[in-house]
mmCIF file of N, CA and C in Angstrom:
data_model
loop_
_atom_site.group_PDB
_atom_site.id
_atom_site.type_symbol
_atom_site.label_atom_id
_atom_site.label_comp_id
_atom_site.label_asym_id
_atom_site.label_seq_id
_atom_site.Cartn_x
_atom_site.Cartn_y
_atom_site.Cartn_z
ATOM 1 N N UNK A 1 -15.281 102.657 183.585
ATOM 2 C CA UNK A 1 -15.550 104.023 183.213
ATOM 3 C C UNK A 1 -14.645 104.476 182.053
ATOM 4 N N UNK A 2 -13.077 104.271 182.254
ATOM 5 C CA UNK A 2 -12.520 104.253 180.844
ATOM 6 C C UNK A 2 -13.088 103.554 179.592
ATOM 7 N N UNK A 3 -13.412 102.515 179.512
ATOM 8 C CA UNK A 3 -13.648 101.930 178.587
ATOM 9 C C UNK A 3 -15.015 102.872 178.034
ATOM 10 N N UNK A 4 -15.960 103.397 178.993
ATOM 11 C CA UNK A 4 -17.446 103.585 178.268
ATOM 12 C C UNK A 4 -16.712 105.302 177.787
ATOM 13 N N UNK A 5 -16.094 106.075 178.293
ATOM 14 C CA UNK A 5 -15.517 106.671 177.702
ATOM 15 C C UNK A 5 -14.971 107.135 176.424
ATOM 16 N N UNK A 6 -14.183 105.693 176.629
ATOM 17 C CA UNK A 6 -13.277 105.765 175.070
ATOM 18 C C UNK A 6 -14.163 105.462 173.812
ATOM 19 N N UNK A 7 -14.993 104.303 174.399
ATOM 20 C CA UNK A 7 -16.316 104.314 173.583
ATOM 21 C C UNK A 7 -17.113 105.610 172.898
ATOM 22 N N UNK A 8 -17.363 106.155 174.227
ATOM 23 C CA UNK A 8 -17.554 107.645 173.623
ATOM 24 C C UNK A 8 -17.205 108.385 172.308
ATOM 25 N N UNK A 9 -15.750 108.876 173.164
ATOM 26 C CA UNK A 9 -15.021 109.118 172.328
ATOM 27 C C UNK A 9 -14.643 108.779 171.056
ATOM 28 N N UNK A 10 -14.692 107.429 170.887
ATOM 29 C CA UNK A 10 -14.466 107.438 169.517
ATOM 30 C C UNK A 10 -15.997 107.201 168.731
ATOM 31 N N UNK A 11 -16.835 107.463 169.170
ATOM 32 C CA UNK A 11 -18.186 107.425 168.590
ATOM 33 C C UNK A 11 -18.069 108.854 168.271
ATOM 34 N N UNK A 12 -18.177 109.885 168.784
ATOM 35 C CA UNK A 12 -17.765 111.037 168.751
ATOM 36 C C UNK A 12 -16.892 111.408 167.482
ATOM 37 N N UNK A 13 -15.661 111.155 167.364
ATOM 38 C CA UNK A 13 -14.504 111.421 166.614
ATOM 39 C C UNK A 13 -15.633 110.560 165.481
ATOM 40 N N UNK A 14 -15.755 109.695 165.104
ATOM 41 C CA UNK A 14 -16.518 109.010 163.876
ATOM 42 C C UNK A 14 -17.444 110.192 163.600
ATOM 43 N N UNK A 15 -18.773 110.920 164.228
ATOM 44 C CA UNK A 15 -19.471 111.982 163.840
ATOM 45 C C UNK A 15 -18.905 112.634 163.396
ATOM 46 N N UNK A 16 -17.651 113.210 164.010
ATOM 47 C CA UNK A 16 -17.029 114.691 163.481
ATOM 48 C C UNK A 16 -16.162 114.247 162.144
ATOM 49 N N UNK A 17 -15.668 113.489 162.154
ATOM 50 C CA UNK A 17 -15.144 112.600 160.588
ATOM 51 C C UNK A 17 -16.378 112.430 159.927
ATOM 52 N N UNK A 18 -17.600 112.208 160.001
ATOM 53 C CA UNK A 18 -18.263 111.995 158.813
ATOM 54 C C UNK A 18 -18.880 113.172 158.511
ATOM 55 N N UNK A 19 -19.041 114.468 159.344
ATOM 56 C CA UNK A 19 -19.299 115.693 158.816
ATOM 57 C C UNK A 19 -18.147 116.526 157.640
ATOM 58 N N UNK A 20 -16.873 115.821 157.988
ATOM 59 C CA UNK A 20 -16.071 116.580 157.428
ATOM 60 C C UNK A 20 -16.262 116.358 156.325
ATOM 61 N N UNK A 21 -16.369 115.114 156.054
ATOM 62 C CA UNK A 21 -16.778 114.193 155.007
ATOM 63 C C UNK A 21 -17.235 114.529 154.002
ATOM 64 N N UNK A 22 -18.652 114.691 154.793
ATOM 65 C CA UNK A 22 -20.060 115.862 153.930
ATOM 66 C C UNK A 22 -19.438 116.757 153.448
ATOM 67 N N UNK A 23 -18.662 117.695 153.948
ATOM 68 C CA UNK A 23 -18.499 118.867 153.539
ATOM 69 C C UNK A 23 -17.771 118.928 152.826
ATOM 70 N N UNK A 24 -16.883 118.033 151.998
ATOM 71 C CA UNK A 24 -16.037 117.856 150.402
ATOM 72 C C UNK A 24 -16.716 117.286 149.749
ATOM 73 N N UNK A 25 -17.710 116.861 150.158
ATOM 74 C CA UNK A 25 -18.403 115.614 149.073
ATOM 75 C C UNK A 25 -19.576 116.332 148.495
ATOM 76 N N UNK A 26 -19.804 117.559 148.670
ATOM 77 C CA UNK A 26 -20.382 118.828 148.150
ATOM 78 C C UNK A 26 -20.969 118.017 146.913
ATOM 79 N N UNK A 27 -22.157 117.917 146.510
ATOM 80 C CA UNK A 27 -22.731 118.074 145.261
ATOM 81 C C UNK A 27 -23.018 119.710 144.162
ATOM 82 N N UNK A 28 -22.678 120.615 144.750
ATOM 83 C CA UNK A 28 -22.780 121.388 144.469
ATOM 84 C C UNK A 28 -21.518 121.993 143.093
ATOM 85 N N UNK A 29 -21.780 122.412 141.897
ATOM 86 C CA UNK A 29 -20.895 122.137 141.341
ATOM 87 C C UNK A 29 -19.811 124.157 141.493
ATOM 88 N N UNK A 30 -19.019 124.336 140.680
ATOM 89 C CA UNK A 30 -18.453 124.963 140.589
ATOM 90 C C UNK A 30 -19.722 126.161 140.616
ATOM 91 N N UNK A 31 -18.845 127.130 141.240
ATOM 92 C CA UNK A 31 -19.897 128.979 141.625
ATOM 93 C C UNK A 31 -19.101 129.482 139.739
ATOM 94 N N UNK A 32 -20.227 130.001 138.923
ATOM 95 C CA UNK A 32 -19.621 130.528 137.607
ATOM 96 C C UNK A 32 -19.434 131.690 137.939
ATOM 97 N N UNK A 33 -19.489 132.492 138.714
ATOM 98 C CA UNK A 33 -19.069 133.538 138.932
ATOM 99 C C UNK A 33 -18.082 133.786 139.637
ATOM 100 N N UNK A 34 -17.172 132.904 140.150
ATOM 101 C CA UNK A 34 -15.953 132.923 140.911
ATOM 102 C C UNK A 34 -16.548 133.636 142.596
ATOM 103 N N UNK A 35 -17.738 133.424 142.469
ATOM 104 C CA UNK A 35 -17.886 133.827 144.345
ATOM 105 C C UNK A 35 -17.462 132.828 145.137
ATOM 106 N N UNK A 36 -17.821 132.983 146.475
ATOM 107 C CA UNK A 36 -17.257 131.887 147.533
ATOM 108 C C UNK A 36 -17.664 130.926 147.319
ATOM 109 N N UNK A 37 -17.814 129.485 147.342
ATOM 110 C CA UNK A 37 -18.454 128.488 147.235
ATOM 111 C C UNK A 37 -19.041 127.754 148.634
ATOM 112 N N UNK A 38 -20.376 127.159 148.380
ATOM 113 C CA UNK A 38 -21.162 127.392 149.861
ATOM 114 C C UNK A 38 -19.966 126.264 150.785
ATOM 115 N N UNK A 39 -19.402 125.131 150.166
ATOM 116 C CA UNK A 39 -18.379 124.491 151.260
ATOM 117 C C UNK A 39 -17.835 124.922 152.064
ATOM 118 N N UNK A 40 -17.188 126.178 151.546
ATOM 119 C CA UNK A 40 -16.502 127.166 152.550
ATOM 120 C C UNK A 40 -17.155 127.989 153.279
ATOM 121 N N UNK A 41 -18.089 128.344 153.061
ATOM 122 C CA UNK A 41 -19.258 128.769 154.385
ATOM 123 C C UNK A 41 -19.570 127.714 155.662
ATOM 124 N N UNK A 42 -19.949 126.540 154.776
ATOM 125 C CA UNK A 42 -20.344 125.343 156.001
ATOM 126 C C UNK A 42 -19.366 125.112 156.477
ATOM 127 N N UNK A 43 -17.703 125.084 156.369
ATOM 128 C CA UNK A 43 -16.889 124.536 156.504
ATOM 129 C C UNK A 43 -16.627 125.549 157.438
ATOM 130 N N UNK A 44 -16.501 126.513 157.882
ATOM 131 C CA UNK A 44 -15.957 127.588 158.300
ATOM 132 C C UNK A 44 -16.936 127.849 159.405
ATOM 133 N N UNK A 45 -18.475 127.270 159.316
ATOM 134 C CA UNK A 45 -19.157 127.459 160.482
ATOM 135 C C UNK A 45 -19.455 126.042 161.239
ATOM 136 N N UNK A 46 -18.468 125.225 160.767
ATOM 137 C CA UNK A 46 -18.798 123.976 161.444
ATOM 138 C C UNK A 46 -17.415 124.324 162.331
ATOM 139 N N UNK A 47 -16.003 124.528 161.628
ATOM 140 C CA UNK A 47 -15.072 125.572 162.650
ATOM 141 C C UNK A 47 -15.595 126.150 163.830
ATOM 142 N N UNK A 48 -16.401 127.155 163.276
ATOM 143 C CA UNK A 48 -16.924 128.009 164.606
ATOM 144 C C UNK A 48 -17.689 126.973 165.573
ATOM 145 N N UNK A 49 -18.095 126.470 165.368
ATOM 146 C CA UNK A 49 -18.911 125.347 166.498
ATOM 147 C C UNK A 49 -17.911 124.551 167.140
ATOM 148 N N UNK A 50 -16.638 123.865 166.431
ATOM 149 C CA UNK A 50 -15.919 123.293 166.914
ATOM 150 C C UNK A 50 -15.316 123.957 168.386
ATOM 151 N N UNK A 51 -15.029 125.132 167.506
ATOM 152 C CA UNK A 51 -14.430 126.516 168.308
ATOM 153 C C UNK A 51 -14.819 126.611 169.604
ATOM 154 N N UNK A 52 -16.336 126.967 169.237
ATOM 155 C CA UNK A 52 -17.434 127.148 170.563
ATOM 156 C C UNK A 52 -17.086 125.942 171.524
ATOM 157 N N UNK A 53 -16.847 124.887 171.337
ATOM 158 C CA UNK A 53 -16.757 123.981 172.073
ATOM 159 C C UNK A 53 -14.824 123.298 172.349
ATOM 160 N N UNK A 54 -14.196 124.337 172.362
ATOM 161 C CA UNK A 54 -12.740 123.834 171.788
ATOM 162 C C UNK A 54 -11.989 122.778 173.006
ATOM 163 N N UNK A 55 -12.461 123.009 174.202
ATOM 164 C CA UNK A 55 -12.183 122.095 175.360
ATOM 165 C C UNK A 55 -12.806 120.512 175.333
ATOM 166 N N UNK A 56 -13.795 120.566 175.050
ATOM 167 C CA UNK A 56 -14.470 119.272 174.854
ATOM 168 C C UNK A 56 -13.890 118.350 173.731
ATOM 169 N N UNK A 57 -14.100 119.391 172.410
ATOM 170 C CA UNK A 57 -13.426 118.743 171.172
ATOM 171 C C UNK A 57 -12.391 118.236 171.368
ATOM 172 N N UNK A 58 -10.946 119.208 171.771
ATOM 173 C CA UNK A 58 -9.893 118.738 171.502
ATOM 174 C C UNK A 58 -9.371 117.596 173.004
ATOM 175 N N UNK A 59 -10.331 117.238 174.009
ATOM 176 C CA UNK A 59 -10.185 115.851 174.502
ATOM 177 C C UNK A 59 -10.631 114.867 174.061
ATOM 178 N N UNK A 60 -11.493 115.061 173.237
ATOM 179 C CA UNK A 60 -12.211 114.044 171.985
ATOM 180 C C UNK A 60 -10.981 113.621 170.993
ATOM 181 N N UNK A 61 -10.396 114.794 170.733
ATOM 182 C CA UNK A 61 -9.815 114.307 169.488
ATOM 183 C C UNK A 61 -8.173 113.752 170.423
ATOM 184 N N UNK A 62 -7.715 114.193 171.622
ATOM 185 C CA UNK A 62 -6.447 113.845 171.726
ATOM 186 C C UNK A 62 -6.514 112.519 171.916
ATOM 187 N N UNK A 63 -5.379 111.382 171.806
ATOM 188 C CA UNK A 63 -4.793 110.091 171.914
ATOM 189 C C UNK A 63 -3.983 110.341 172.358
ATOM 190 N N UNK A 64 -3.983 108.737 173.446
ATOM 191 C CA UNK A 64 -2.280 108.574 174.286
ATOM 192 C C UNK A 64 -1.113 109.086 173.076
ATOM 193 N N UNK A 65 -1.682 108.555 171.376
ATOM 194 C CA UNK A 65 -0.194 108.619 170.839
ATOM 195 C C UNK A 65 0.214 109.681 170.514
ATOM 196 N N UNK A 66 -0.576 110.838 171.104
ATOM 197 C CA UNK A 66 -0.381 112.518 170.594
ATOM 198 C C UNK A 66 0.674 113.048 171.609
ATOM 199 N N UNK A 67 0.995 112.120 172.372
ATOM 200 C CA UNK A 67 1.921 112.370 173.710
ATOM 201 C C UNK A 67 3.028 112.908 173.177
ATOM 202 N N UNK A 68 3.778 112.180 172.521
ATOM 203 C CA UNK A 68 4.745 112.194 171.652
ATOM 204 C C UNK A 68 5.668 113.174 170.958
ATOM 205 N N UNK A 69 4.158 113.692 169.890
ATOM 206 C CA UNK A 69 4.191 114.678 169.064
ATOM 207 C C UNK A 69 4.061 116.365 169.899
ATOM 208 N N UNK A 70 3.593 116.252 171.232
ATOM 209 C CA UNK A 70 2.765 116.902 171.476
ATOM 210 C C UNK A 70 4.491 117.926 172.328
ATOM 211 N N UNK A 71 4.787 116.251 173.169
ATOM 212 C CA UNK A 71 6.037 116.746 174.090
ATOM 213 C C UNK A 71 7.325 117.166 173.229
ATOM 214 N N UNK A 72 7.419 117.231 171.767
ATOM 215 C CA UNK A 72 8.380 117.483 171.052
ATOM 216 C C UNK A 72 8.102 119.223 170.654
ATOM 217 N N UNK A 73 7.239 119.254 171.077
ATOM 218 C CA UNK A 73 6.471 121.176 170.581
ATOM 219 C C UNK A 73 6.816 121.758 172.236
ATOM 220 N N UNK A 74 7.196 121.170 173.432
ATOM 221 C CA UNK A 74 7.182 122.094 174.542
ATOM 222 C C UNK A 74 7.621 121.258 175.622
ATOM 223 N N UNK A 75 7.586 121.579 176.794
ATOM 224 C CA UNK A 75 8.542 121.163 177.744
ATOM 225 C C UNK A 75 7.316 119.673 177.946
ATOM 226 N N UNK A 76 7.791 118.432 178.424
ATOM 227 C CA UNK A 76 6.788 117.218 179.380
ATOM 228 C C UNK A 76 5.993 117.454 180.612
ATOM 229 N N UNK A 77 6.397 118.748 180.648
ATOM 230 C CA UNK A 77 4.935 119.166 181.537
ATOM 231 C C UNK A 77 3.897 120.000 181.194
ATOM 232 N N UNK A 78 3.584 119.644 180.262
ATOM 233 C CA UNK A 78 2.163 120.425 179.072
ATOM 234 C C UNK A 78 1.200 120.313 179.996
ATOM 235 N N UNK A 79 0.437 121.095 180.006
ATOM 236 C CA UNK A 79 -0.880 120.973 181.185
ATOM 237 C C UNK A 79 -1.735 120.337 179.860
ATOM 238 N N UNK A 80 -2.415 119.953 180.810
ATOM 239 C CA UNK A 80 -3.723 119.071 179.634
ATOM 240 C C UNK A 80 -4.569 119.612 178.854
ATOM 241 N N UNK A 81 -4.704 121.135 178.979
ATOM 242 C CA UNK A 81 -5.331 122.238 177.927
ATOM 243 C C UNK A 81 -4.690 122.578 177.217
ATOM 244 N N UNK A 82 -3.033 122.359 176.887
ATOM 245 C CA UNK A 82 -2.661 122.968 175.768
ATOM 246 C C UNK A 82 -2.428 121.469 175.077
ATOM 247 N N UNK A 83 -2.311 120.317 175.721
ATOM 248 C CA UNK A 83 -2.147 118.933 174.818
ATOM 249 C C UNK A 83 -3.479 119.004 174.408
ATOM 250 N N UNK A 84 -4.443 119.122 174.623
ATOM 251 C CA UNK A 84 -6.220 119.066 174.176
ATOM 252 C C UNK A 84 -6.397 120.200 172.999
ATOM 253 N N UNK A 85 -5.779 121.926 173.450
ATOM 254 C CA UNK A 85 -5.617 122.556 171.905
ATOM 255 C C UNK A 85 -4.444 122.305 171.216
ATOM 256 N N UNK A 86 -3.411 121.409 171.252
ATOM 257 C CA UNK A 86 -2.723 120.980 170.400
ATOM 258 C C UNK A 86 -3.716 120.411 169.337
ATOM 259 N N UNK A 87 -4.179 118.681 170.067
ATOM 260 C CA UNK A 87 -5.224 118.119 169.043
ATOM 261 C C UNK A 87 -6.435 118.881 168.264
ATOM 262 N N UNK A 88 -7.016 119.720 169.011
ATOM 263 C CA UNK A 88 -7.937 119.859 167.898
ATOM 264 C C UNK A 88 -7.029 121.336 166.800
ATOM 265 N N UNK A 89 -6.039 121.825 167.410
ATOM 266 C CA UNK A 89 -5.312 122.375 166.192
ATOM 267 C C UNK A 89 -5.132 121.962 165.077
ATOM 268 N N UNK A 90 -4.512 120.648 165.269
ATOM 269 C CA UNK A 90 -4.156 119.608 164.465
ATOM 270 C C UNK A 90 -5.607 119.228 163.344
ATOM 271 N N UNK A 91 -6.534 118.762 164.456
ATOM 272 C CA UNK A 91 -8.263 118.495 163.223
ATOM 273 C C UNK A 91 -8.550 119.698 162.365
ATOM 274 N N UNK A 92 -8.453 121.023 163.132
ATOM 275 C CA UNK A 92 -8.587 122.142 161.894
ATOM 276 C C UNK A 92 -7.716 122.359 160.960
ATOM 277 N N UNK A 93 -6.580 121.966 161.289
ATOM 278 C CA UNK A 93 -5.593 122.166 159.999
ATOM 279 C C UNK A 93 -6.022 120.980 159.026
ATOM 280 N N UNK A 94 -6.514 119.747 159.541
ATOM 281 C CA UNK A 94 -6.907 118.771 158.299
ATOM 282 C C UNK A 94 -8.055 119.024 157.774
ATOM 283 N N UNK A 95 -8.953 119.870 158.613
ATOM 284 C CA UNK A 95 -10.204 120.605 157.676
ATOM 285 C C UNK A 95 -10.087 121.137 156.728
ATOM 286 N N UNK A 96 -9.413 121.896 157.090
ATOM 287 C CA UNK A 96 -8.832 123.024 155.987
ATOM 288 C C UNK A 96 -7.689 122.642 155.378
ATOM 289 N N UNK A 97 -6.832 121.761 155.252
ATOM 290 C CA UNK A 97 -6.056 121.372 154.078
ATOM 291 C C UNK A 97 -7.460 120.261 153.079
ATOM 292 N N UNK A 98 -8.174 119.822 153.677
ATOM 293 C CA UNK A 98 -9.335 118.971 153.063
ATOM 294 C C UNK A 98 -10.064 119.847 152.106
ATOM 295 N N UNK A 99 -10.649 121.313 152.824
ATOM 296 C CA UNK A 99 -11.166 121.939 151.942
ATOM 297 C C UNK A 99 -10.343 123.202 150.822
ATOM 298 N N UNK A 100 -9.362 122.815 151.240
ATOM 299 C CA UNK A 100 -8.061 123.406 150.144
ATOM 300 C C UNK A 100 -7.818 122.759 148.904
ATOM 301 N N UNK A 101 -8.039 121.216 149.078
ATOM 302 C CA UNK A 101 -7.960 119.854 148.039
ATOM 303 C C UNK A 101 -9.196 120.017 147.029
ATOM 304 N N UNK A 102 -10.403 120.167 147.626
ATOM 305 C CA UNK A 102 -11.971 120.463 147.277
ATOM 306 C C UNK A 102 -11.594 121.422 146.567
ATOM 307 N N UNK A 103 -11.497 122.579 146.832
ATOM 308 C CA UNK A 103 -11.530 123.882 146.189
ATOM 309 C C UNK A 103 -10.549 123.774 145.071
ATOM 310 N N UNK A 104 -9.377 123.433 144.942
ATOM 311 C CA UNK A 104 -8.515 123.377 143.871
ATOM 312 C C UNK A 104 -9.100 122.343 142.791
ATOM 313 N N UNK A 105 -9.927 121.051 143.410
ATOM 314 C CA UNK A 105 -10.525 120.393 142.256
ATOM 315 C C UNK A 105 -11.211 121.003 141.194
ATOM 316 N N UNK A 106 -11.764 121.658 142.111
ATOM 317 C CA UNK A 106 -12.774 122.358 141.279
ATOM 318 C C UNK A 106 -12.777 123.287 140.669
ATOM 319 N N UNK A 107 -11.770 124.279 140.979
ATOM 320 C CA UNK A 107 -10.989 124.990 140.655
ATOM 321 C C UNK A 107 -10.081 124.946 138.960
ATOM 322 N N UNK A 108 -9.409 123.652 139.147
ATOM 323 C CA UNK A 108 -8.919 123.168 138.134
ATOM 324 C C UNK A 108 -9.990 122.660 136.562
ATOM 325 N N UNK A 109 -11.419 122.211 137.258
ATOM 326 C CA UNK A 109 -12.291 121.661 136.685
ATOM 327 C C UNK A 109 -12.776 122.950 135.852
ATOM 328 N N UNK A 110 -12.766 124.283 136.162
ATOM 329 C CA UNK A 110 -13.189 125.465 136.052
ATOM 330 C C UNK A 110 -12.384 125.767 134.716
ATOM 331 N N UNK A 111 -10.934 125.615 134.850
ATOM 332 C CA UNK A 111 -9.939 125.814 134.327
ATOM 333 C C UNK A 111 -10.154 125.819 132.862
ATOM 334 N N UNK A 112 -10.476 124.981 132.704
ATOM 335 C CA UNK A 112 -10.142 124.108 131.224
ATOM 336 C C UNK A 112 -11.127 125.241 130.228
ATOM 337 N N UNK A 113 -12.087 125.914 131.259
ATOM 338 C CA UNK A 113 -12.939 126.380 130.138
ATOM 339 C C UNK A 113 -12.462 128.301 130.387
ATOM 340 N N UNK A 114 -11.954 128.397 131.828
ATOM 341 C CA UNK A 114 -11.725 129.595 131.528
ATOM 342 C C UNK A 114 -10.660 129.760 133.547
ATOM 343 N N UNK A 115 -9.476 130.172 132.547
ATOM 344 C CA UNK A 115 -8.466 129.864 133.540
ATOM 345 C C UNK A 115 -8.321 131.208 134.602
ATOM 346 N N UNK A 116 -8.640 132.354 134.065
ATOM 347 C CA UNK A 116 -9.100 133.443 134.877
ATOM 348 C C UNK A 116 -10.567 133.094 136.036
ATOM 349 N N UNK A 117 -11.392 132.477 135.301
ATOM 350 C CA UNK A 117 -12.201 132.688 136.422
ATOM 351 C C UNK A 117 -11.995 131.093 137.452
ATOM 352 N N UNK A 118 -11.630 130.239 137.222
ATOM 353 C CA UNK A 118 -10.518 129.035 137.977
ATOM 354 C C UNK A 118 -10.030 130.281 139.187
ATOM 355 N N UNK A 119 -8.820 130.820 138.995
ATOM 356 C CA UNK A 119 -8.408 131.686 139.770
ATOM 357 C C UNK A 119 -8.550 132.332 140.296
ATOM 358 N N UNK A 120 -9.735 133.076 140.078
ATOM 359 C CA UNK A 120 -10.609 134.408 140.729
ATOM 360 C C UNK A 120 -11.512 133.310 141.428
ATOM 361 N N UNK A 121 -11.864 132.425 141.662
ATOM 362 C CA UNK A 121 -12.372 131.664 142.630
ATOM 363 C C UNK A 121 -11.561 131.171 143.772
ATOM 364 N N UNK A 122 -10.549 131.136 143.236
ATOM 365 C CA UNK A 122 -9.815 130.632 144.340
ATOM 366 C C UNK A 122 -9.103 131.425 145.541
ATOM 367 N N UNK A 123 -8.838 132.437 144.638
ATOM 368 C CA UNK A 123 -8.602 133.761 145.375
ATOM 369 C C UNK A 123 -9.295 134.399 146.261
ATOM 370 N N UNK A 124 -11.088 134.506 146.054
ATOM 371 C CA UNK A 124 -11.969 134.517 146.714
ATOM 372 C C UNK A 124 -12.536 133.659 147.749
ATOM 373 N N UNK A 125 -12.146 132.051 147.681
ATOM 374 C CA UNK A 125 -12.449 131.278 148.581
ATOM 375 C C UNK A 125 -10.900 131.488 149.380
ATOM 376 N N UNK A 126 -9.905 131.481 149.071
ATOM 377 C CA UNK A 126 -9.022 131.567 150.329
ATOM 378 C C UNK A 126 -8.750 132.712 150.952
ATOM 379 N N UNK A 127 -9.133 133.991 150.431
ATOM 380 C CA UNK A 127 -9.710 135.305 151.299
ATOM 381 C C UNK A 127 -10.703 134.955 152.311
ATOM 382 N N UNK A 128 -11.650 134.450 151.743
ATOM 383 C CA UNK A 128 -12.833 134.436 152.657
ATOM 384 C C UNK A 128 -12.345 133.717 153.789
ATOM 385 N N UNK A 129 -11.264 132.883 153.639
ATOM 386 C CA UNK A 129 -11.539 131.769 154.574
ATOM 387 C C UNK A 129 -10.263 131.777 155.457
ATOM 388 N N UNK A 130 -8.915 132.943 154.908
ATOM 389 C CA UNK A 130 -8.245 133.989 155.676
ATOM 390 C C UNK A 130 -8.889 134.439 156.778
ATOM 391 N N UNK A 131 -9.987 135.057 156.370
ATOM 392 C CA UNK A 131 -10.679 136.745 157.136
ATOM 393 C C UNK A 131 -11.252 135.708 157.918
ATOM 394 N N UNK A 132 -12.083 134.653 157.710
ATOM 395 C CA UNK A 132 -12.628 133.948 158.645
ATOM 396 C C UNK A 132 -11.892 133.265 159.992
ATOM 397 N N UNK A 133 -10.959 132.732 159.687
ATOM 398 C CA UNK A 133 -9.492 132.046 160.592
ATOM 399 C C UNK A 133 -9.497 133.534 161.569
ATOM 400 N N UNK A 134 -8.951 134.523 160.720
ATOM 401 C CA UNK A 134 -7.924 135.394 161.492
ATOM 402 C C UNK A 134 -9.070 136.289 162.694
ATOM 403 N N UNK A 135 -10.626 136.400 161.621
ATOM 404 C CA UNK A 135 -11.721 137.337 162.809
ATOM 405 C C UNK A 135 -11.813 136.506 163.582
ATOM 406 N N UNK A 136 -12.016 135.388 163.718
ATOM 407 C CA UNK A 136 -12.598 133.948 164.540
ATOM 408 C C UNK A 136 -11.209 133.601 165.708
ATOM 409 N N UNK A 137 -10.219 134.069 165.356
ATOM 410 C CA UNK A 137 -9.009 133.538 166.102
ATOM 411 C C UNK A 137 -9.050 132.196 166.241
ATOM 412 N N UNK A 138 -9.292 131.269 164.935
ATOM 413 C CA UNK A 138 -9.122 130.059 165.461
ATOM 414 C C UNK A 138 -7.688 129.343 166.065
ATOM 415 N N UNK A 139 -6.271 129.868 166.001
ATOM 416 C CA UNK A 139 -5.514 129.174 165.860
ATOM 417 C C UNK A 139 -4.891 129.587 166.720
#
């Protein structure tokens, strides 16, 4: 039963890695108007789904080797719901440092032709995606 499990599990963790995936690998090029860019919409409602499901996810995403990291943040008797939202804490912060990387590419790509609106995009995608975190309480 462990084994078909872990199987699971990491079949699982592979889906949710190749969505993230998708969602930097955006074909979509720079917004000329410095609005939000749709990544950060999808990105922010694939969050919310995670969200919706934050018990399931973050036993998906924890590993024995999160033990570690996990018992250095709080006493060795962590109940297994806060080691489970430890991990998927941890996957949203690499979402979103992922789509922080995305956005500055492009951002920068923006640049060269007009460094105000580079900035006024960026400003606008990390508002949006502020207000989104903080209404959503993801963290």
């Amino acid at each position: 039963l462990d084994k078909m499990f872990e199987a699971w599990r990491l079949k699982a963790l592979e889906q949710i890695n190749q969505i993230i995936g998708e969602l930097c690998k955006d074909t979509s090029k720079f917004v000329n108007n410095g609005t939000v860019h749709p990544t950060s919409s999808r990105t922010l409602n694939f969050l919310r789904r995670l969200r919706d499901y934050e018990d399931a996810v973050g036993m998906l995403c924890y590993r024995a080797s999160d033990e570690s990291k996990s018992n250095a943040l709080s006493d060795s008797d962590m109940l297994e719901e806060k080691k489970y939202r430890f991990s998927l804490i941890r996957k949203v912060v690499e979402i979103l440092d992922g789509l922080k990387v995305y956005l500055e590419t492009l951002a920068k790509g923006a640049a060269k032709t007009s460094a105000a609106l580079g900035w006024l995009f960026l400003i606008n995608n990390y508002h949006y995606i502020y207000e989104g975190i903080s209404t959503d309480k993801f963290l």
